[in-house]
XYZ file of C-alpha atoms in Angstrom:
764
model
C 0.000 0.000 0.000
C 2.771 2.415 0.798
C 3.664 4.836 -1.953
C 5.790 7.379 -0.145
C 9.168 7.122 1.518
C 7.732 7.580 4.973
C 8.937 5.270 7.701
C 5.586 3.551 8.046
C 4.156 0.908 5.782
C 0.833 -0.741 5.279
C 2.501 -4.105 5.512
C 3.336 -3.703 9.141
C 2.508 -0.835 11.422
C 2.717 -1.315 15.154
C 0.687 1.280 16.982
C -0.992 4.649 16.899
C 2.007 6.521 18.233
C 4.576 4.945 15.952
C 6.758 1.842 16.032
C 7.781 0.226 19.266
C 11.368 -0.054 20.374
C 11.435 -3.678 19.289
C 10.170 -2.914 15.780
C 12.648 -0.063 15.505
C 15.344 -2.693 15.780
C 13.867 -5.665 13.952
C 10.333 -4.891 12.756
C 9.065 -3.236 9.584
C 10.277 0.158 10.782
C 13.815 -1.020 11.422
C 16.303 1.322 9.690
C 18.120 -0.407 6.876
C 21.503 0.751 8.149
C 21.083 -1.457 11.233
C 20.475 -4.464 8.986
C 22.593 -3.809 5.903
C 25.227 -1.321 6.941
C 25.507 2.378 6.189
C 26.797 2.118 2.597
C 24.098 -0.210 1.252
C 21.371 1.626 3.178
C 22.434 4.975 1.748
C 22.421 3.580 -1.788
C 18.897 2.232 -1.340
C 17.719 5.532 0.138
C 19.332 7.659 -2.561
C 18.405 5.508 -5.551
C 15.028 4.043 -4.575
C 13.826 6.123 -1.633
C 13.804 3.106 0.705
C 14.770 3.599 4.350
C 13.183 0.812 6.398
C 12.877 -2.950 6.292
C 9.175 -2.750 5.453
C 9.754 -0.370 2.569
C 12.426 -2.628 1.082
C 10.180 -5.692 1.207
C 7.434 -3.651 -0.467
C 9.806 -3.028 -3.390
C 8.354 -5.933 -5.300
C 10.071 -7.700 -8.212
C 8.779 -6.761 -11.652
C 9.209 -10.332 -12.907
C 10.761 -13.693 -12.073
C 13.158 -15.725 -14.189
C 13.616 -19.456 -13.887
C 17.349 -19.641 -14.453
C 17.322 -23.413 -14.593
C 15.629 -23.011 -17.983
C 17.693 -20.376 -19.697
C 17.064 -19.008 -23.159
C 19.030 -20.217 -26.144
C 20.425 -17.469 -28.375
C 19.108 -19.305 -31.402
C 15.536 -19.129 -30.070
C 15.310 -15.466 -29.062
C 12.229 -13.501 -30.146
C 11.841 -9.750 -30.389
C 10.040 -8.038 -27.469
C 10.560 -11.075 -25.219
C 12.572 -10.962 -22.002
C 15.537 -13.289 -22.193
C 18.003 -14.658 -19.647
C 20.999 -16.635 -20.803
C 24.605 -17.573 -20.032
C 27.112 -16.840 -22.786
C 30.827 -16.255 -23.320
C 32.183 -12.948 -24.627
C 33.570 -13.263 -28.174
C 34.525 -9.624 -28.695
C 34.143 -6.225 -27.086
C 34.643 -2.795 -28.661
C 34.130 0.833 -27.702
C 33.406 3.898 -29.827
C 32.135 7.439 -29.393
C 28.461 8.046 -30.087
C 27.673 10.300 -33.034
C 24.611 12.201 -31.855
C 25.347 12.662 -28.182
C 28.218 12.632 -25.749
C 29.631 9.434 -24.352
C 30.632 6.009 -25.565
C 28.864 2.985 -26.966
C 30.245 -0.411 -25.971
C 29.347 -3.314 -28.234
C 29.706 -6.847 -26.898
C 29.315 -9.999 -28.981
C 28.580 -13.208 -27.056
C 28.165 -16.888 -27.958
C 26.400 -19.630 -25.996
C 27.140 -23.377 -25.813
C 24.776 -24.086 -28.723
C 26.666 -21.810 -31.084
C 24.153 -18.956 -31.093
C 25.587 -15.446 -31.306
C 24.196 -12.066 -30.226
C 25.491 -8.507 -30.291
C 24.563 -6.280 -27.351
C 24.954 -2.531 -26.855
C 25.823 -0.719 -23.630
C 25.327 3.041 -23.680
C 27.908 4.770 -21.478
C 29.090 1.212 -20.856
C 32.374 1.920 -19.099
C 31.742 -0.833 -16.540
C 30.810 -3.339 -19.243
C 33.967 -2.501 -21.217
C 36.044 -3.112 -18.084
C 34.389 -6.352 -16.940
C 33.205 -8.110 -20.109
C 36.588 -8.991 -21.588
C 36.979 -11.530 -24.378
C 36.675 -15.053 -22.936
C 34.661 -13.994 -19.868
C 31.473 -15.907 -19.110
C 28.452 -14.081 -17.755
C 24.724 -14.298 -17.208
C 22.675 -11.671 -19.064
C 19.085 -10.555 -18.735
C 17.124 -8.033 -20.791
C 14.437 -7.356 -23.359
C 15.178 -8.457 -26.915
C 15.056 -5.686 -29.488
C 16.242 -5.280 -33.047
C 18.595 -2.965 -34.872
C 19.528 -3.065 -38.524
C 17.479 -6.209 -39.009
C 19.311 -8.130 -36.277
C 18.231 -9.043 -32.765
C 20.019 -7.285 -29.920
C 19.841 -6.378 -26.237
C 20.392 -2.805 -25.091
C 21.914 -2.259 -21.651
C 21.100 -5.752 -20.344
C 21.677 -6.620 -16.717
C 24.609 -9.001 -16.313
C 26.775 -10.741 -13.774
C 30.226 -12.196 -14.512
C 30.421 -15.886 -13.613
C 33.893 -16.656 -14.959
C 36.789 -14.341 -15.805
C 38.519 -14.195 -19.186
C 41.452 -16.260 -17.865
C 39.120 -18.967 -16.599
C 39.343 -17.958 -12.952
C 36.428 -17.203 -10.637
C 35.483 -13.543 -10.233
C 36.302 -11.856 -6.966
C 33.252 -11.551 -4.732
C 31.682 -8.324 -5.937
C 29.595 -5.925 -3.914
C 26.266 -7.437 -4.815
C 27.309 -11.113 -4.693
C 25.381 -11.702 -7.909
C 27.401 -14.659 -9.103
C 26.920 -16.512 -5.853
C 23.190 -15.775 -5.861
C 22.740 -16.979 -9.422
C 24.781 -20.136 -9.070
C 23.173 -20.996 -5.726
C 19.673 -20.580 -7.110
C 19.825 -23.705 -9.228
C 16.433 -24.122 -10.854
C 14.621 -21.805 -8.402
C 13.247 -18.597 -9.933
C 15.211 -15.433 -9.299
C 13.365 -12.126 -8.819
C 14.205 -9.219 -11.115
C 13.678 -5.906 -9.307
C 13.138 -2.380 -10.618
C 16.666 -0.986 -10.493
C 18.710 2.035 -11.528
C 22.058 2.619 -13.174
C 23.706 2.791 -9.750
C 22.087 -0.205 -8.078
C 21.474 -3.482 -9.868
C 18.663 -5.972 -9.441
C 21.191 -8.429 -8.024
C 22.238 -6.035 -5.259
C 18.605 -5.352 -4.387
C 18.029 -9.117 -4.196
C 20.966 -9.548 -1.859
C 19.647 -6.777 0.416
C 16.119 -8.164 0.398
C 17.299 -11.620 1.431
C 19.408 -10.213 4.228
C 16.383 -8.331 5.544
C 14.217 -11.445 5.309
C 16.786 -13.255 7.474
C 17.485 -10.454 9.970
C 14.298 -8.423 10.406
C 12.198 -10.968 12.349
C 9.386 -10.791 9.795
C 7.557 -13.617 11.600
C 6.736 -11.126 14.365
C 5.438 -8.366 12.089
C 1.766 -7.447 12.576
C -0.559 -8.663 9.833
C -3.228 -6.139 8.753
C -5.446 -8.896 7.326
C -7.096 -10.926 10.123
C -6.420 -14.653 9.920
C -10.106 -15.517 9.475
C -10.370 -13.103 6.538
C -7.302 -14.579 4.845
C -8.671 -18.091 5.392
C -12.068 -17.141 3.970
C -10.376 -15.783 0.856
C -8.048 -18.768 0.533
C -4.956 -16.610 1.047
C -1.703 -17.128 2.914
C -0.470 -14.902 5.729
C 1.736 -11.845 5.226
C 5.063 -13.469 6.102
C 4.444 -16.372 3.754
C 3.477 -13.955 0.986
C 6.710 -11.983 1.379
C 8.787 -15.143 1.162
C 6.870 -16.451 -1.850
C 7.614 -13.215 -3.675
C 11.206 -12.603 -2.668
C 12.424 -16.197 -2.244
C 10.224 -18.399 -4.457
C 10.904 -22.080 -5.003
C 8.617 -22.524 -8.016
C 7.281 -20.227 -10.724
C 3.804 -20.537 -9.122
C 4.952 -19.117 -5.772
C 5.129 -15.421 -6.756
C 1.528 -15.324 -7.990
C 0.335 -16.831 -4.697
C 2.205 -14.163 -2.797
C 0.986 -11.363 -5.071
C -2.633 -12.515 -4.759
C -2.363 -12.136 -0.998
C -0.700 -8.689 -1.226
C -3.213 -7.415 -3.781
C -6.035 -8.354 -1.432
C -4.168 -6.798 1.488
C -3.762 -3.573 -0.437
C -7.489 -3.383 -1.160
C -8.415 -4.393 2.389
C -6.071 -1.883 3.986
C -7.227 0.980 1.772
C -10.852 0.146 2.560
C -9.896 0.255 6.244
C -8.336 3.703 5.904
C -11.374 5.015 4.053
C -13.692 3.395 6.611
C -11.824 5.265 9.330
C -12.359 8.450 7.357
C -16.063 7.776 6.880
C -16.476 6.991 10.573
C -14.924 10.315 11.499
C -17.004 12.263 8.994
C -20.101 10.371 10.073
C -19.641 11.411 13.709
C -18.938 15.023 12.732
C -21.420 17.848 12.994
C -23.830 17.858 10.087
C -27.100 19.744 9.650
C -30.039 17.938 8.024
C -31.628 19.888 5.168
C -35.023 18.208 4.695
C -37.272 19.034 1.760
C -40.392 21.024 2.758
C -43.813 20.498 1.248
C -43.719 23.966 -0.278
C -41.046 26.552 -0.887
C -38.585 27.428 -3.616
C -38.128 23.850 -4.827
C -41.866 23.236 -5.065
C -42.366 26.529 -6.910
C -39.501 25.699 -9.256
C -40.879 22.256 -10.088
C -44.338 23.726 -10.685
C -43.076 26.199 -13.274
C -40.851 23.799 -15.241
C -41.976 23.792 -18.898
C -41.065 20.113 -19.262
C -41.289 16.916 -17.271
C -38.207 15.644 -15.468
C -36.672 12.562 -17.029
C -36.822 9.368 -15.012
C -33.096 9.640 -14.367
C -33.371 13.239 -13.148
C -36.247 12.324 -10.879
C -34.602 9.252 -9.342
C -31.289 11.062 -8.790
C -33.159 13.952 -7.236
C -34.908 11.654 -4.769
C -31.588 10.058 -3.823
C -29.925 13.428 -3.208
C -32.973 14.701 -1.300
C -32.706 11.760 1.081
C -28.994 12.366 1.642
C -29.533 16.077 2.287
C -32.176 15.292 4.899
C -29.751 13.123 6.869
C -27.196 14.044 9.534
C -24.264 12.396 7.772
C -22.742 14.744 5.185
C -23.327 13.602 1.618
C -20.289 12.862 -0.525
C -21.487 11.920 -4.011
C -20.200 11.889 -7.555
C -22.992 12.640 -10.027
C -21.963 11.117 -13.322
C -24.112 11.796 -16.353
C -23.668 12.255 -20.051
C -23.096 15.728 -21.428
C -26.547 17.280 -21.738
C -28.236 14.797 -19.393
C -29.304 17.556 -16.997
C -26.739 17.362 -14.183
C -27.016 21.111 -13.564
C -30.796 20.823 -13.236
C -30.424 18.008 -10.695
C -27.848 20.073 -8.775
C -30.072 23.165 -8.812
C -32.972 21.230 -7.300
C -30.623 20.029 -4.531
C -29.436 23.595 -3.953
C -33.008 24.852 -3.708
C -33.759 22.197 -1.087
C -30.861 23.477 1.004
C -31.981 27.097 0.566
C -35.495 26.093 1.606
C -34.009 24.566 4.760
C -32.304 27.829 5.690
C -28.848 27.119 4.299
C -26.695 28.341 1.450
C -25.373 26.457 -1.566
C -22.110 27.112 -3.436
C -21.521 26.058 -7.033
C -17.811 26.095 -7.910
C -16.708 26.126 -11.550
C -13.147 25.867 -12.886
C -13.209 28.976 -15.138
C -14.763 32.420 -15.133
C -16.433 31.710 -18.459
C -18.139 28.672 -16.980
C -19.019 30.414 -13.717
C -20.689 33.277 -15.601
C -22.433 30.753 -17.849
C -23.709 28.878 -14.803
C -25.051 32.055 -13.241
C -26.934 32.914 -16.429
C -28.119 29.323 -16.786
C -29.401 29.131 -13.203
C -31.234 32.417 -13.583
C -32.754 31.230 -16.860
C -33.919 27.969 -15.271
C -35.313 29.772 -12.228
C -37.162 32.231 -14.432
C -39.223 34.672 -12.317
C -37.917 33.007 -9.150
C -34.440 34.346 -9.911
C -35.316 37.951 -9.069
C -34.337 38.935 -5.560
C -37.616 40.819 -5.118
C -39.558 37.603 -5.731
C -37.225 35.329 -3.841
C -37.534 37.536 -0.784
C -41.205 36.612 -0.594
C -40.220 33.072 0.336
C -39.413 33.174 4.033
C -36.830 30.486 4.659
C -37.603 28.540 7.848
C -34.210 28.870 9.535
C -33.091 32.256 8.310
C -36.128 34.239 7.260
C -34.004 36.429 5.040
C -33.772 37.140 1.335
C -32.216 34.550 -0.950
C -30.608 35.355 -4.270
C -28.161 34.066 -6.898
C -24.765 35.734 -6.500
C -21.668 35.493 -8.711
C -18.123 35.786 -7.340
C -15.059 35.661 -9.593
C -11.528 36.995 -9.355
C -11.876 39.612 -12.074
C -14.953 41.351 -10.677
C -14.701 45.038 -9.883
C -13.945 45.982 -6.296
C -17.431 47.308 -5.705
C -19.194 44.234 -7.107
C -16.880 41.901 -5.234
C -17.416 43.746 -1.945
C -21.191 43.555 -2.349
C -21.028 39.859 -3.230
C -18.919 39.138 -0.122
C -21.411 41.022 2.058
C -24.347 39.101 0.584
C -22.547 35.790 1.141
C -21.568 36.613 4.729
C -25.022 37.900 5.657
C -26.852 34.944 4.150
C -28.710 37.105 1.631
C -27.053 35.087 -1.121
C -28.783 31.728 -1.097
C -27.007 30.320 -4.159
C -23.415 31.430 -4.731
C -21.723 30.702 -8.058
C -18.008 31.249 -8.394
C -14.566 30.127 -9.410
C -11.540 29.412 -7.218
C -12.263 32.852 -5.715
C -14.860 31.144 -3.513
C -12.066 29.171 -1.868
C -10.357 32.298 -0.546
C -10.115 32.770 3.206
C -11.816 36.159 2.749
C -15.072 34.438 1.738
C -17.276 33.739 4.747
C -20.630 31.982 4.499
C -23.469 32.511 6.943
C -24.596 28.875 6.768
C -23.071 26.794 3.978
C -25.120 23.632 3.567
C -24.094 22.261 0.143
C -21.000 22.501 -2.025
C -21.442 21.570 -5.687
C -18.253 21.180 -7.717
C -18.742 21.182 -11.471
C -16.212 19.228 -13.511
C -14.328 18.178 -10.406
C -11.403 16.845 -12.476
C -10.356 20.481 -12.987
C -9.748 21.007 -9.256
C -7.056 19.731 -6.946
C -8.339 17.752 -3.985
C -7.216 20.382 -1.471
C -9.055 23.075 -3.456
C -12.209 21.040 -3.588
C -12.097 20.449 0.156
C -11.276 24.002 1.235
C -14.868 25.151 1.839
C -15.875 22.042 3.772
C -13.017 22.184 6.264
C -13.678 25.841 7.172
C -17.276 25.317 8.209
C -18.363 24.471 11.755
C -20.891 22.013 10.340
C -19.625 19.867 7.488
C -21.551 20.804 4.330
C -22.886 18.191 1.959
C -20.742 17.645 -1.145
C -21.829 16.914 -4.703
C -19.251 16.661 -7.467
C -20.345 16.401 -11.096
C -18.645 15.062 -14.181
C -19.542 13.696 -17.588
C -16.261 11.770 -17.848
C -14.731 11.083 -14.423
C -10.946 11.071 -14.309
C -9.226 7.774 -13.372
C -8.831 8.882 -9.766
C -12.596 9.489 -9.462
C -13.375 6.048 -10.868
C -10.961 4.584 -8.345
C -12.569 6.474 -5.477
C -16.056 5.305 -6.442
C -14.782 1.728 -6.689
C -13.405 2.021 -3.163
C -16.643 3.568 -1.963
C -15.207 6.887 -0.764
C -17.279 8.734 -3.339
C -20.755 7.303 -3.680
C -21.496 7.098 -7.384
C -24.834 8.306 -8.676
C -25.382 7.782 -12.389
C -27.822 10.072 -14.173
C -29.249 7.784 -16.820
C -30.627 8.895 -20.167
C -30.830 12.111 -22.141
C -33.691 14.605 -22.451
C -36.098 13.990 -25.320
C -34.636 14.919 -28.683
C -30.963 14.700 -27.665
C -28.786 12.418 -29.805
C -25.143 11.326 -29.497
C -22.730 13.597 -31.342
C -21.273 12.097 -34.526
C -17.492 11.994 -34.095
C -14.735 11.486 -36.662
C -10.938 11.510 -36.547
C -9.453 13.658 -39.327
C -5.883 12.492 -40.013
C -3.914 15.189 -41.805
C -1.115 12.760 -42.688
C -3.456 11.336 -45.316
C -3.193 14.474 -47.430
C -4.253 18.140 -47.630
C -7.739 17.140 -48.682
C -8.467 16.087 -45.067
C -8.129 19.526 -43.470
C -9.778 21.041 -46.521
C -12.842 18.910 -45.928
C -12.862 19.909 -42.246
C -13.246 23.581 -43.181
C -15.821 22.703 -45.830
C -18.023 20.899 -43.282
C -17.751 23.799 -40.878
C -18.734 26.273 -43.607
C -21.646 24.053 -44.643
C -23.069 24.074 -41.111
C -22.768 27.857 -40.864
C -24.454 28.199 -44.249
C -27.317 26.129 -42.844
C -27.767 28.709 -40.092
C -25.738 27.073 -37.354
C -22.593 28.012 -35.407
C -19.264 26.307 -34.786
C -16.402 26.047 -32.318
C -12.752 25.633 -33.277
C -10.537 24.671 -30.333
C -6.726 24.906 -30.200
C -4.325 23.601 -27.525
C -2.434 26.888 -27.254
C -3.110 30.617 -27.207
C 0.084 31.744 -28.940
C 2.604 29.933 -31.079
C 5.299 30.312 -28.402
C 3.295 28.511 -25.705
C 4.506 25.099 -24.609
C 2.513 22.111 -23.446
C 3.131 18.502 -22.437
C 1.630 15.374 -23.899
C -1.227 14.396 -21.544
C 0.094 10.851 -21.123
C 3.859 10.834 -21.632
C 4.657 14.282 -20.208
C 6.960 14.969 -23.171
C 7.029 18.621 -24.219
C 5.331 19.264 -27.554
C 6.191 22.218 -29.760
C 4.063 21.776 -32.876
C 0.516 22.708 -31.916
C -2.232 24.901 -33.282
C -2.649 28.250 -31.505
C -5.670 30.512 -31.376
C -3.824 33.666 -32.451
C -2.038 32.067 -35.414
C -5.194 30.271 -36.524
C -7.160 33.519 -36.499
C -4.602 35.031 -38.862
C -4.685 31.969 -41.113
C -8.464 31.672 -41.264
C -8.863 35.364 -42.022
C -7.475 34.579 -45.494
C -9.319 31.282 -45.948
C -11.813 31.461 -48.849
C -14.552 29.643 -46.902
C -13.945 30.722 -43.309
C -12.563 34.209 -43.909
C -15.951 35.774 -44.764
C -17.628 34.302 -41.665
C -18.117 36.239 -38.437
C -15.428 35.087 -36.025
C -14.504 35.782 -32.412
C -11.620 34.719 -30.188
C -11.880 33.448 -26.612
C -9.064 32.336 -24.292
C -7.934 32.534 -20.698
C -5.608 35.530 -21.039
C -8.395 37.854 -22.047
C -9.937 40.126 -19.421
C -13.203 39.149 -17.802
C -15.046 41.800 -19.791
C -13.513 40.617 -23.068
C -14.422 37.003 -22.370
C -17.945 37.961 -21.393
C -18.356 40.046 -24.547
C -17.137 37.261 -26.847
C -19.257 34.583 -25.182
C -22.365 36.730 -25.088
C -22.007 37.576 -28.787
C -21.714 33.887 -29.626
C -24.747 33.032 -27.503
C -26.795 35.707 -29.272
C -25.849 34.352 -32.690
C -23.774 37.397 -33.612
C -20.688 35.172 -34.143
C -20.531 32.239 -36.563
C -17.220 30.684 -35.481
C -15.697 30.877 -32.000
C -11.929 30.247 -31.962
C -11.107 29.162 -28.447
C -8.974 27.208 -26.047
C -10.557 24.773 -23.591
C -12.166 27.600 -21.595
C -15.381 26.465 -23.303
C -14.804 22.842 -22.272
C -17.680 22.621 -19.821
C -20.976 24.279 -19.050
C -21.233 26.410 -22.175
C -24.693 25.904 -23.652
C -25.402 27.330 -27.114
C -28.131 25.169 -28.724
C -27.447 26.561 -32.213
C -23.805 25.341 -32.199
C -23.524 22.107 -34.187
C -19.812 21.679 -35.049
C -16.871 21.157 -32.689
C -13.527 21.129 -34.517
C -10.555 20.286 -32.284
C -7.170 20.944 -33.856
C -4.231 18.811 -32.678
C -6.785 16.831 -30.708
C -4.060 14.481 -29.502
C -2.989 17.319 -27.192
C -5.977 16.601 -24.959
C -6.993 13.776 -22.668
C -10.120 11.696 -23.051
C -12.133 13.635 -20.486
C -11.439 16.983 -22.145
C -12.256 15.641 -25.611
C -15.548 14.209 -24.391
C -16.442 17.459 -22.663
C -15.630 19.570 -25.712
C -17.727 17.274 -27.862
C -20.620 17.872 -25.492
C -20.755 21.572 -26.395
C -22.524 20.796 -29.681
C -25.738 19.057 -30.629
C -27.559 20.634 -27.689
C -30.460 21.837 -29.832
C -32.738 20.294 -32.423
C -29.982 19.834 -35.037
C -27.491 16.939 -34.777
C -23.961 17.616 -33.578
C -20.661 16.891 -35.338
C -17.226 16.631 -33.709
C -14.040 16.539 -35.808
C -10.828 15.423 -34.056
C -7.988 16.731 -36.201
C -4.525 15.244 -35.728
C -1.161 15.368 -37.450
C -0.036 12.082 -35.905
C 0.591 8.999 -38.057
C -2.123 6.368 -38.022
C -0.178 3.959 -35.798
C 0.843 6.502 -33.140
C -0.168 5.356 -29.600
C -1.885 8.672 -28.832
C -4.052 8.155 -31.894
C -5.774 5.280 -30.130
C -7.127 7.763 -27.612
C -8.839 9.663 -30.419
C -10.252 6.457 -31.877
C -11.750 5.565 -28.494
C -13.497 8.926 -28.230
C -14.851 8.482 -31.751
C -16.028 4.937 -31.003
C -17.710 5.547 -27.632
C -20.258 8.138 -26.564
C -20.646 6.911 -22.977
C -18.589 8.927 -20.508
C -18.103 6.154 -17.947
C -16.901 3.767 -20.647
C -14.348 6.361 -21.726
C -13.341 6.945 -18.112
C -12.604 3.251 -17.617
C -10.581 3.130 -20.833
C -8.699 6.166 -19.561
C -8.160 4.363 -16.277
C -6.616 1.373 -18.016
C -4.159 3.670 -19.753
C -3.308 6.252 -17.110
C -3.733 4.360 -13.822
C -5.638 5.557 -10.815
C -3.736 8.514 -9.440
C -3.141 9.007 -5.735
C -6.244 7.426 -4.195
C -5.371 8.574 -0.673
C -3.768 11.872 -1.497
C -4.009 14.940 -3.641
C -2.381 13.806 -6.856
C -4.702 13.531 -9.860
C -2.166 12.329 -12.394
C -1.875 8.609 -12.986
C 1.925 8.575 -12.979
C 1.850 8.784 -9.190
C -0.405 6.106 -7.781
C -0.984 5.119 -4.186
C -1.832 1.688 -5.524
C 1.214 -0.525 -5.931
C -0.249 -3.847 -7.071
C -3.961 -3.208 -7.584
C -5.500 -2.123 -10.860
C -9.072 -0.914 -10.583
C -10.404 -2.446 -13.802
C -8.564 -5.747 -13.473
C -9.138 -6.216 -9.735
C -12.628 -4.792 -9.258
C -14.024 -8.116 -8.025
C -11.200 -8.497 -5.523
C -11.720 -4.905 -4.290
C -15.418 -5.598 -3.783
C -14.646 -8.776 -1.861
C -12.199 -6.919 0.383
C -14.869 -4.305 1.120
C -17.379 -6.988 2.073
C -14.889 -8.670 4.395
C -14.061 -5.366 6.088
C -17.750 -4.522 6.521
C -18.337 -7.926 8.086
C -15.638 -7.667 10.739
C -16.396 -3.974 11.387
C -20.089 -4.703 11.977
C -19.123 -7.236 14.650
C -16.182 -5.244 16.033
C -16.451 -1.507 15.168
C -13.177 -0.558 16.891
C -11.256 -3.606 15.574
C -10.190 -4.485 19.118
C -10.260 -8.179 18.249
C -8.066 -7.479 15.228
C -4.966 -5.780 16.674
C -2.895 -6.159 13.511
C -5.408 -4.205 11.437
C -5.995 -1.574 14.099
C -2.291 -1.045 14.736
C -1.513 -0.828 11.017
C -4.175 1.808 10.328
C -3.314 3.842 13.435
C 0.403 3.806 12.687
C -0.077 4.715 9.017
C -2.221 7.719 9.892
C 0.052 8.819 12.725
C 3.185 8.566 10.604
C 1.882 10.448 7.559
C 1.651 14.203 7.907
C -1.784 15.290 6.824
C -2.972 11.760 6.135
C -6.278 12.364 7.893
C -6.903 15.416 5.754
C -5.829 13.693 2.566
C -8.153 10.777 3.174
C -11.057 13.063 4.063
C -10.551 15.019 0.860
C -11.597 12.023 -1.214
């Protein structure tokens, strides 16, 4: 479970105030220097961030190799991992042409006469140790170069010197480990250039022998492990790090995967227990009031999905335990309407509701949209006629953004603090310490993937009574899917679309197939405008000099479409040039953005050239075309949200994903998935498979940093569910886990040892 370099691990914590004196010396918290010596411990700390015995044993092998059945050089296959013993035939060194340093090329031959050439970049050590005639064991992934198979920078250990003598015992003792293993599998660990897998193996085995692992606390109760057919923790560690058969590691991993799910459920259960005993104010729905008046004036009937979700939220709001729900619904399914009805229930009950949006454009759009939906109820003179039971004061819709004038901002802050503002719509400005609510009862976060976890939690932690929380998304990010799987966010799915809404037709336009492709893109856009409709064109950048990173690899990309350059180019385009165009991006002033968006909404602009500031919430029913240039610059969630800006009226919508990537580029698959699937949750799960879950316990949203070490949400969903059921069973019988000291001690020690862990977990 442990993802950080803290001195506490999920595998073995000892108590709420930290490790005992005994475990400091021999338990999971034992410093590695007491077991391995200062030099080896410092290398592990510097290279891998490992400081304790528990952390080292949680550094799991990435694969296992059965050295008793070594590969033959004549049977190697590209992309396979190979391990073999061979003798060095020749070794040479030359300078690299395109970068500094040397390239060492080593040719080896095995006993069956097979030959292979390997390359070592900056291979000074290989040039020194792999002399002609030396015999060594090699391990690596088979690649190809110039039509021939090869290994680049393989791991190796010299078994016999060039003169036939035995190698001196090296620092990692690799030769002894390999030769002593016989036919038993040897673990291959994630390593670095300065510490080899063999040295990690040697350290792991020393810790297994010296750290008294038999006495480590086991977070999974024995009856739970038995019910799941799993071994205990100590056995699992030995099966992974010292296997005797190729089946042993999977047995050990199965136990540790379950433990990871079980322990995370326990941490989140502790969080829910604390939130559940906190101060919460029920906001029951009255028989009459704002919500009843709103429902009575609706010009259409609620869909079945809107009605059922509304009933579920109404029940949560009426309870003492603060709600913590993710409302997932397709673009255009009516999430904002469902949220507004929940906000009106809170206002009826004497509280205030805050709707937080990621951009000023969206916040202003939400304010206009809420007022439009409320109709005559949106006027403060009419709303004041409704005397709220708890407050008896006027309610109104108030906007607060960072770019507001001083006078407007001051008035908004006064209305919020006095309680006159019943519904407050804003951006990150709402999270400022200067914003004080009279009685905040509900926080609604729109497009929660655009907020950090700390930001999203800021309003809740400042209030004396914990407000209810509703987060909304059409395509949840991987972390949100993970949190709903673990039950920290209760998932509510808004099924169906309003009558008349159809999925948006989506196509990938590949410019590598010739200039006719982009030509046809502009033709389709012009055709829609000629038919009386409007269009969006979205670019990844504002100016040509802006930089951005690939959403998956993090590699900096230079060649991207920019709004400013595109405006210049389209001004001379024979089809687009004559059309009425406007520009919208985040560096414009609030007034400029408002002017551009309002003109587009009124139909005074045919084509809006924009960045992703129009990604969410923007509702222009006459817009039918969404053209996204360099669409590979965006993640799945953003692409799905942008697509949802069109087709919101009677006419069908069209989304064109334009890319300059070759057909077989990995990022192109992301575009194909968006084109193939219109369901947001399906796309979110595909995104999850690609990007991983993010930091389930902490604040990180990006998949490259994941609290989960062994679990994968999609692959292990059944296991995660089983772990939750087992935890619920023992918790129902023993709420404080007093009969399960290993679990209790592990959770207490983890939370005590991690600064801010309580807050991180609560922010889920």
